[in-house]
Amino acid sequence: MCVENLCIFPNDLTKENTHAVSGEGYDKLIEKVFEQSPFYKRKLLEFAQGELSNTAYKFRWIPRPLIDSAYAGNFYTANIKSQTNALKTGIRVYQSLPAGISFQAQAEQFFGIKNTDIKSGQRNYGYEFDSSAALSIPFYAAAPTLLPAAVKSELKTHALLSEQAALNVRSIRKSILIETVNRISSYLLLKERIVIEEQREILRQKEAVSDNALWETGAVSSFELSERTTKRYEQYLALLQLKENLSAVCDGFYEIGLTEEDMPGSIDSWLAYLENFIRKNPTENGLDIDAEEKKLTLYFYNKAEEGLLSLPKINLSVQAAPEAGTGRISETFGSSIRDYWKQAQKWDFSLHISMKLSLFPFEKEYLALKDFSLVRRKYNAELEMLNIYRKNKENRYKSKIELLQKLSDKAEREKIDADNRVIAAEALNKQGYLSETSFAYQKLNALLAENNRKEVRLRRISTVLEGY
């Protein structure tokens, strides 16, 4: 259909490129987003950092060995004729145990070398050995209800942290998918809408020429001409705004790792792909609520552990060292060690038990039980509020879907009405009762109605993907 310089080809609005016109092609487009999106990459790195911290927590009950070494030296000066060197080597093992118990064991060896005569190089050697072990146990009787929750925390915290991290990643993937769908859909809708409005602008320019001719003949007053010119200018500004919106959408493609060259060539095939996608892939609902629930449970468990650690500690320590050989001096390094252990027929053992209890009535240890009781009540109240929020969000989601379905039905009826008006306008045009320009407007109105129908369908798809 041509009207002088105006050529309208409705099929151009849905003409397909060779890019991504199949479901498989669009699947690859979505995969590219997750491969290229800088935002998603950053979130994955944050997830990896969290997993690293979680790994340290997971293995917290494995014994942690530590090498303990030290050196000290007394160097001679002009007034001092001897030199002393002391070296300590030892190994310590730290062990965290369930229920707030901690254990530590250590074994240490001390080596001494003394230059009694610097000039002759004469030396004496000394050697000693020492060992000890310590056990620290919370005084459970101070707050007996803390123990079960603290033990449950120790058993479940690692799994909860992993589940929370996985939920966060799934939530991020879901939000990026929705953002991708919205950006691509906005791009395609705007491109189609701009083509329609540019065709309409050509018609308006034709009308402007006609109005000026009518004004010159006096058929249109200056006021009417000014009013029509202002309206056309406002419509032209609206077209510029659409182009600016399209530019903003394109500028945001970097966030999802795409460029304008990656965009589908057909909005119809894109719509068909998405509608098939939401049929085959159930929406993951309530991810943010599930993550918040994990967060609340982790907070509750952590407070239980904190309360347990704030209790007074019963400390037990044992020290053991060979009785003989202490302070023995030998002429060689090897003999100092051999002589020491030859004399080590007996061992000295010592046992020490202690517990510190504050007399200040407002210390943490006295408030731990009451504080944990308040934490438990707060936790239960927040869980109840979260469940109410979940139900309300689900109800709002259902209402929104119902509303969009009604809007979709309405847009469908408006598209049918617009098509019927085109048929009627074509008949009037052939009979000479309707101008070519008015007929062209009717065809553009039908295309606009089709664009609006697609927009509502895409909004519904986005809402379904978002879920609640």
Coordinates of C-alpha atoms in Angstrom, one line a residue:
M1 CA 0.0 0.0 0.0
C2 CA 1.6 3.3 -1.1
V3 CA 0.4 6.9 -0.5
E4 CA 2.6 9.1 -2.6
N5 CA 5.9 9.1 -0.7
L6 CA 4.5 6.9 2.1
C7 CA 5.0 3.2 1.8
I8 CA 3.6 1.0 4.6
F9 CA 4.7 -2.6 4.7
P10 CA 3.2 -4.2 7.8
N11 CA 5.3 -7.4 7.3
D12 CA 8.5 -5.4 7.8
L13 CA 7.5 -5.0 11.4
T14 CA 7.8 -8.7 12.0
K15 CA 10.4 -9.6 9.4
E16 CA 12.9 -12.1 10.9
N17 CA 16.7 -12.0 10.8
T18 CA 18.9 -15.1 10.6
H19 CA 19.7 -14.7 14.3
A20 CA 18.0 -16.8 16.9
V21 CA 14.7 -17.5 15.3
S22 CA 14.5 -21.0 16.9
G23 CA 14.0 -22.1 20.4
E24 CA 17.5 -23.5 20.4
G25 CA 18.9 -20.2 19.2
Y26 CA 17.2 -18.3 22.1
D27 CA 18.5 -20.9 24.5
K28 CA 22.0 -20.1 23.4
L29 CA 21.2 -16.4 23.8
I30 CA 20.2 -17.0 27.5
E31 CA 23.3 -19.1 28.0
K32 CA 25.4 -16.3 26.7
V33 CA 24.0 -13.9 29.3
F34 CA 25.1 -16.2 32.1
E35 CA 28.5 -16.6 30.5
Q36 CA 29.1 -12.9 29.7
S37 CA 27.1 -10.9 32.3
P38 CA 29.7 -9.0 34.5
F39 CA 27.1 -8.6 37.3
Y40 CA 26.5 -12.4 37.4
K41 CA 30.3 -13.1 37.3
R42 CA 30.7 -10.8 40.3
K43 CA 28.0 -12.5 42.2
L44 CA 29.6 -15.9 41.5
L45 CA 32.9 -14.7 42.9
E46 CA 31.1 -13.5 46.0
F47 CA 29.5 -16.9 46.2
A48 CA 32.9 -18.6 45.9
Q49 CA 34.3 -16.3 48.7
G50 CA 31.3 -17.4 50.9
E51 CA 31.9 -21.0 50.2
L52 CA 35.6 -20.6 51.2
S53 CA 34.5 -19.2 54.6
N54 CA 31.9 -22.0 54.9
T55 CA 34.6 -24.6 54.2
A56 CA 36.6 -23.3 57.2
Y57 CA 33.5 -23.6 59.3
K58 CA 32.8 -27.1 58.0
F59 CA 36.2 -28.5 59.1
R60 CA 36.3 -26.6 62.5
W61 CA 36.3 -29.8 64.5
I62 CA 39.4 -31.3 62.8
P63 CA 42.5 -30.9 65.0
R64 CA 44.6 -27.9 64.0
P65 CA 48.3 -28.5 64.5
L66 CA 50.7 -25.6 64.9
I67 CA 54.5 -25.5 64.9
D68 CA 55.8 -23.3 67.7
S69 CA 59.4 -22.2 67.5
A70 CA 61.6 -19.5 69.0
Y71 CA 65.2 -18.4 69.3
A72 CA 66.9 -16.1 71.8
G73 CA 70.6 -15.2 71.9
N74 CA 72.9 -13.3 74.3
F75 CA 75.8 -12.1 72.1
Y76 CA 79.2 -11.2 73.6
T77 CA 80.6 -7.7 73.6
A78 CA 84.1 -6.5 74.5
N79 CA 83.3 -6.9 78.2
I80 CA 81.5 -10.3 78.0
K81 CA 83.5 -13.4 77.1
S82 CA 80.6 -15.8 76.6
Q83 CA 77.7 -16.3 74.2
T84 CA 74.4 -18.1 74.9
N85 CA 71.9 -19.4 72.3
A86 CA 68.5 -20.8 73.2
L87 CA 66.2 -22.5 70.8
K88 CA 62.7 -23.8 71.4
T89 CA 60.8 -26.1 69.0
G90 CA 57.4 -27.5 69.7
I91 CA 54.1 -28.6 68.3
R92 CA 50.7 -27.6 69.5
V93 CA 47.3 -29.0 68.6
Y94 CA 44.1 -27.1 69.0
Q95 CA 40.8 -29.0 68.9
S96 CA 37.3 -27.5 68.9
L97 CA 34.7 -30.0 70.2
P98 CA 30.9 -30.0 70.1
A99 CA 28.9 -28.3 72.9
G100 CA 31.4 -25.4 73.2
I101 CA 34.3 -27.6 74.5
S102 CA 37.9 -26.8 73.5
F103 CA 41.0 -28.9 73.9
Q104 CA 44.7 -28.0 73.5
A105 CA 47.9 -30.1 73.8
Q106 CA 51.5 -29.2 73.3
A107 CA 55.0 -30.7 73.5
E108 CA 58.1 -28.5 73.6
Q109 CA 61.8 -29.1 73.4
F110 CA 64.4 -26.6 74.6
F111 CA 68.0 -26.5 73.3
G112 CA 70.7 -24.4 74.9
I113 CA 74.2 -23.7 73.5
K114 CA 76.7 -21.7 75.6
N115 CA 80.1 -20.6 74.4
T116 CA 82.1 -20.6 77.6
D117 CA 85.3 -19.6 75.9
I118 CA 85.0 -17.7 72.6
K119 CA 88.6 -18.0 71.7
S120 CA 89.0 -21.8 72.2
G121 CA 85.4 -22.5 70.9
Q122 CA 84.5 -24.5 74.0
R123 CA 80.8 -25.1 74.3
N124 CA 78.3 -26.6 76.7
Y125 CA 74.9 -28.0 75.6
G126 CA 71.6 -28.3 77.4
Y127 CA 68.3 -30.0 76.6
E128 CA 64.8 -30.1 78.2
F129 CA 61.4 -31.4 77.4
D130 CA 57.9 -30.3 78.5
S131 CA 54.3 -31.3 77.7
S132 CA 50.9 -30.2 78.7
A133 CA 47.2 -30.5 77.8
A134 CA 44.2 -28.4 78.6
L135 CA 40.4 -28.9 78.4
S136 CA 37.8 -26.1 78.7
I137 CA 34.1 -27.0 79.3
P138 CA 31.3 -24.5 79.6
F139 CA 29.4 -24.6 83.0
Y140 CA 26.2 -25.9 81.5
A141 CA 24.3 -25.7 84.8
A142 CA 24.3 -21.9 84.5
A143 CA 21.9 -22.0 81.4
P144 CA 20.8 -25.6 80.6
T145 CA 18.4 -24.6 77.8
L146 CA 21.2 -23.2 75.8
L147 CA 22.9 -26.5 75.3
P148 CA 20.4 -28.3 72.9
A149 CA 20.1 -25.2 70.6
A150 CA 23.8 -24.7 70.6
V151 CA 24.5 -28.4 69.7
K152 CA 21.8 -28.2 67.0
S153 CA 23.5 -25.1 65.7
E154 CA 26.9 -26.9 65.5
L155 CA 25.3 -29.8 63.6
K156 CA 23.2 -27.8 61.1
T157 CA 24.9 -24.4 60.5
H158 CA 27.2 -25.7 57.7
A159 CA 24.2 -27.1 55.8
L160 CA 22.2 -24.0 56.4
L161 CA 25.0 -21.8 55.1
S162 CA 25.3 -23.9 51.9
E163 CA 21.6 -23.9 51.4
Q164 CA 21.4 -20.1 51.9
A165 CA 24.3 -19.5 49.4
A166 CA 22.6 -21.8 46.8
L167 CA 19.3 -20.0 47.3
N168 CA 21.1 -16.6 46.7
V169 CA 22.7 -17.9 43.5
R170 CA 19.4 -19.2 42.2
S171 CA 17.7 -15.9 43.1
I172 CA 20.4 -14.0 41.2
R173 CA 20.0 -16.3 38.2
K174 CA 16.3 -15.8 38.3
S175 CA 16.6 -12.0 38.5
I176 CA 19.1 -11.9 35.6
L177 CA 16.8 -14.0 33.5
I178 CA 13.9 -11.6 34.2
E179 CA 16.2 -8.6 33.5
T180 CA 17.3 -10.2 30.2
V181 CA 13.7 -11.0 29.1
N182 CA 12.6 -7.4 30.0
R183 CA 15.4 -5.7 28.2
I184 CA 15.1 -7.8 25.1
S185 CA 11.3 -7.4 25.1
S186 CA 11.6 -3.7 25.6
Y187 CA 14.1 -3.4 22.8
L188 CA 11.9 -5.4 20.3
L189 CA 8.7 -3.5 21.3
L190 CA 10.3 -0.1 21.0
K191 CA 11.8 -1.0 17.7
E192 CA 8.4 -2.0 16.4
R193 CA 6.7 1.0 17.9
I194 CA 9.2 3.4 16.5
V195 CA 8.7 2.1 13.0
I196 CA 4.9 2.6 13.4
E197 CA 5.4 6.2 14.8
E198 CA 7.9 7.1 12.1
Q199 CA 5.3 6.1 9.5
R200 CA 2.7 8.1 11.5
E201 CA 5.1 11.1 11.5
I202 CA 5.3 11.0 7.7
L203 CA 1.5 11.2 7.6
R204 CA 1.6 14.1 10.1
Q205 CA 4.0 16.0 7.8
K206 CA 1.6 15.5 4.9
E207 CA -1.2 16.9 7.1
A208 CA 1.0 19.9 8.0
V209 CA 1.5 20.7 4.3
S210 CA -2.3 20.3 3.7
D211 CA -3.2 22.5 6.8
N212 CA -0.9 25.3 5.6
A213 CA -2.6 25.2 2.2
L214 CA -6.0 25.4 3.9
W215 CA -4.9 28.3 6.1
E216 CA -3.7 30.2 3.1
T217 CA -7.2 29.8 1.5
G218 CA -8.9 30.8 4.8
A219 CA -10.4 27.3 5.4
V220 CA -8.5 26.9 8.6
S221 CA -8.1 29.7 11.2
S222 CA -4.8 30.7 12.6
F223 CA -5.9 29.4 16.0
E224 CA -6.8 26.0 14.6
L225 CA -3.5 25.9 12.6
S226 CA -1.5 26.7 15.7
E227 CA -3.4 24.1 17.7
R228 CA -2.8 21.4 15.1
T229 CA 0.9 22.4 14.8
T230 CA 1.4 22.2 18.6
K231 CA -0.3 18.7 18.7
R232 CA 1.9 17.4 15.9
Y233 CA 5.0 18.8 17.6
E234 CA 4.1 17.1 20.9
Q235 CA 3.6 13.8 18.9
Y236 CA 7.0 14.3 17.4
L237 CA 8.6 14.9 20.8
A238 CA 6.9 11.6 21.9
L239 CA 8.6 9.9 19.0
L240 CA 12.0 11.3 20.1
Q241 CA 11.3 10.1 23.6
L242 CA 10.7 6.6 22.3
K243 CA 14.1 6.7 20.5
E244 CA 15.7 7.9 23.7
N245 CA 14.1 5.1 25.6
L246 CA 15.5 2.6 23.0
S247 CA 18.9 4.1 23.4
A248 CA 18.8 3.7 27.2
V249 CA 17.7 0.1 26.8
C250 CA 20.7 -0.5 24.4
D251 CA 23.1 1.2 26.9
G252 CA 22.0 -1.3 29.6
F253 CA 22.8 -4.4 27.5
Y254 CA 26.4 -4.5 28.9
E255 CA 24.9 -5.4 32.3
I256 CA 23.6 -8.7 30.9
G257 CA 26.6 -9.3 28.6
L258 CA 24.9 -8.7 25.3
T259 CA 25.0 -6.1 22.5
E260 CA 22.4 -4.9 20.0
E261 CA 23.8 -7.4 17.5
D262 CA 22.7 -10.2 19.8
M263 CA 19.0 -9.1 19.7
P264 CA 16.4 -11.4 18.1
G265 CA 15.2 -10.3 14.7
S266 CA 11.6 -11.3 15.3
I267 CA 9.4 -10.3 18.3
D268 CA 6.9 -12.9 17.3
S269 CA 9.3 -15.8 17.5
W270 CA 10.7 -14.3 20.8
L271 CA 7.1 -14.3 22.2
A272 CA 6.5 -17.9 21.1
Y273 CA 9.8 -19.0 22.7
L274 CA 9.0 -17.3 26.0
E275 CA 5.4 -18.6 26.2
N276 CA 6.8 -22.1 25.5
F277 CA 9.5 -21.5 28.1
I278 CA 7.2 -20.7 30.9
R279 CA 5.0 -23.7 30.1
K280 CA 8.0 -26.1 30.3
N281 CA 9.9 -24.4 33.2
P282 CA 8.1 -24.0 36.5
T283 CA 8.8 -20.7 38.3
E284 CA 10.9 -21.0 41.5
N285 CA 8.7 -19.1 43.9
G286 CA 9.6 -17.7 47.3
L287 CA 13.4 -17.8 46.9
D288 CA 14.0 -14.6 48.8
I289 CA 11.7 -15.7 51.5
D290 CA 13.4 -19.0 51.8
A291 CA 16.8 -17.3 52.0
E292 CA 15.5 -14.9 54.7
E293 CA 14.2 -17.9 56.7
K294 CA 17.6 -19.5 56.6
K295 CA 19.1 -16.2 57.7
L296 CA 16.8 -16.0 60.7
T297 CA 17.5 -19.6 61.7
L298 CA 21.3 -19.0 61.4
Y299 CA 21.0 -15.9 63.6
F300 CA 19.1 -17.9 66.2
Y301 CA 21.6 -20.7 66.1
N302 CA 24.6 -18.3 66.3
K303 CA 23.0 -16.6 69.3
A304 CA 22.7 -20.0 71.0
E305 CA 26.4 -20.6 70.4
E306 CA 27.4 -17.1 71.6
G307 CA 25.3 -17.6 74.7
L308 CA 27.0 -21.0 75.4
L309 CA 30.5 -19.4 74.9
S310 CA 29.6 -16.6 77.4
L311 CA 29.1 -19.1 80.2
P312 CA 31.8 -19.6 82.9
K313 CA 34.4 -22.2 81.9
I314 CA 35.6 -25.2 83.8
N315 CA 39.3 -25.4 82.9
L316 CA 41.3 -28.6 83.4
S317 CA 45.0 -28.8 82.6
V318 CA 47.7 -31.4 83.0
Q319 CA 51.4 -30.9 82.7
A320 CA 54.0 -33.7 82.3
A321 CA 57.8 -33.5 82.2
P322 CA 60.7 -36.0 83.0
E323 CA 61.9 -35.6 86.5
A324 CA 65.6 -36.2 85.9
G325 CA 67.8 -34.4 83.5
T326 CA 66.6 -30.9 84.2
G327 CA 69.4 -28.5 84.0
R328 CA 71.9 -31.1 82.9
I329 CA 74.9 -29.8 80.9
S330 CA 76.7 -31.9 78.2
E331 CA 79.7 -31.4 76.0
T332 CA 78.0 -32.4 72.7
F333 CA 74.7 -31.7 71.2
G334 CA 73.8 -35.4 70.7
S335 CA 74.9 -36.4 74.2
S336 CA 72.8 -33.7 75.8
I337 CA 69.6 -35.3 74.3
R338 CA 70.7 -38.9 75.0
D339 CA 71.8 -38.1 78.6
Y340 CA 68.5 -36.3 79.2
W341 CA 66.3 -39.2 78.2
K342 CA 68.5 -41.8 79.9
Q343 CA 67.9 -40.0 83.1
A344 CA 64.2 -39.7 82.4
Q345 CA 63.1 -42.7 84.5
K346 CA 60.3 -40.8 86.3
W347 CA 57.9 -38.1 85.2
D348 CA 56.4 -35.2 87.1
F349 CA 52.7 -34.8 86.6
S350 CA 50.6 -31.9 87.8
L351 CA 46.8 -31.3 87.6
H352 CA 45.1 -28.0 87.7
I353 CA 41.3 -27.3 87.8
S354 CA 39.8 -23.8 87.9
M355 CA 36.7 -21.8 87.2
K356 CA 36.2 -18.1 87.4
L357 CA 32.8 -16.8 88.4
S358 CA 32.0 -13.1 88.4
L359 CA 30.2 -11.6 91.4
F360 CA 28.8 -8.8 89.3
P361 CA 25.1 -9.7 88.8
F362 CA 24.9 -8.1 85.3
E363 CA 27.7 -10.0 83.6
K364 CA 26.8 -11.8 80.3
E365 CA 27.0 -15.2 82.1
Y366 CA 24.1 -14.2 84.3
L367 CA 22.0 -12.7 81.5
A368 CA 22.7 -15.4 78.9
L369 CA 19.6 -17.5 79.7
K370 CA 17.2 -14.5 79.7
D371 CA 18.8 -13.1 76.6
F372 CA 18.4 -16.4 74.7
S373 CA 14.8 -16.7 75.8
L374 CA 14.1 -13.3 74.2
V375 CA 16.0 -14.3 71.1
R376 CA 13.9 -17.5 70.8
R377 CA 10.6 -15.5 71.1
K378 CA 11.8 -12.9 68.6
Y379 CA 12.8 -15.8 66.2
N380 CA 9.4 -17.4 66.4
A381 CA 7.6 -14.0 65.9
E382 CA 9.7 -13.3 62.8
L383 CA 9.1 -16.7 61.3
E384 CA 5.3 -16.1 61.8
M385 CA 5.6 -12.7 60.1
L386 CA 7.6 -14.3 57.3
N387 CA 4.9 -16.9 56.7
I388 CA 2.2 -14.2 56.6
Y389 CA 4.4 -12.2 54.1
R390 CA 4.7 -15.3 51.9
K391 CA 1.0 -15.8 51.8
N392 CA 0.3 -12.2 51.1
K393 CA 2.9 -12.1 48.3
E394 CA 1.4 -15.3 46.8
N395 CA -2.0 -13.7 46.8
R396 CA -0.8 -10.5 45.2
Y397 CA 1.0 -12.5 42.6
K398 CA -2.2 -14.4 41.7
S399 CA -4.2 -11.2 41.6
K400 CA -1.6 -9.6 39.3
I401 CA -1.6 -12.7 36.9
E402 CA -5.5 -12.5 36.8
L403 CA -5.3 -8.8 36.0
L404 CA -2.8 -9.2 33.3
Q405 CA -4.9 -12.0 31.8
K406 CA -7.8 -9.6 31.6
L407 CA -5.7 -6.9 30.1
S408 CA -4.4 -9.5 27.6
D409 CA -8.0 -10.4 26.7
K410 CA -8.8 -6.7 26.4
A411 CA -5.8 -6.1 24.1
E412 CA -6.9 -9.1 22.0
R413 CA -10.4 -7.6 21.5
E414 CA -8.9 -4.2 20.7
K415 CA -6.7 -5.8 18.1
I416 CA -9.7 -7.6 16.5
D417 CA -11.7 -4.3 16.5
A418 CA -8.7 -2.5 14.9
D419 CA -8.5 -5.1 12.2
N420 CA -12.2 -4.9 11.5
R421 CA -11.9 -1.1 11.2
V422 CA -9.1 -1.6 8.6
I423 CA -11.5 -3.8 6.6
A424 CA -14.2 -1.2 6.8
A425 CA -11.8 1.6 6.0
E426 CA -10.5 -0.3 3.0
A427 CA -14.1 -0.6 1.6
L428 CA -14.8 3.1 2.2
N429 CA -11.5 4.0 0.6
K430 CA -12.4 2.0 -2.5
Q431 CA -15.8 3.7 -2.7
G432 CA -14.1 7.1 -2.4
Y433 CA -15.6 8.0 1.1
L434 CA -12.3 7.8 2.9
S435 CA -9.0 9.5 2.0
E436 CA -5.8 7.5 1.4
T437 CA -4.2 9.2 4.5
S438 CA -7.1 8.3 6.8
F439 CA -6.9 4.7 5.5
A440 CA -3.2 4.7 6.2
Y441 CA -3.9 5.9 9.8
Q442 CA -6.3 3.0 10.3
K443 CA -3.7 0.5 9.2
L444 CA -1.1 2.1 11.6
N445 CA -3.7 2.0 14.4
A446 CA -4.1 -1.8 13.8
L447 CA -0.3 -2.2 13.9
L448 CA -0.2 -0.2 17.2
A449 CA -3.0 -2.3 18.7
E450 CA -0.9 -5.4 17.7
N451 CA 2.1 -3.8 19.4
N452 CA 0.1 -3.1 22.6
R453 CA -1.2 -6.7 22.6
K454 CA 2.4 -8.0 22.4
E455 CA 3.4 -5.7 25.2
V456 CA 0.7 -7.1 27.5
R457 CA 1.7 -10.6 26.7
L458 CA 5.3 -9.9 27.4
R459 CA 4.3 -8.2 30.7
R460 CA 2.4 -11.3 31.7
I461 CA 5.4 -13.5 30.8
S462 CA 7.7 -11.4 32.9
T463 CA 5.3 -11.5 35.8
V464 CA 5.1 -15.3 35.6
L465 CA 8.9 -15.6 35.5
E466 CA 9.2 -13.3 38.5
G467 CA 6.7 -15.3 40.5
Y468 CA 6.5 -14.4 44.2

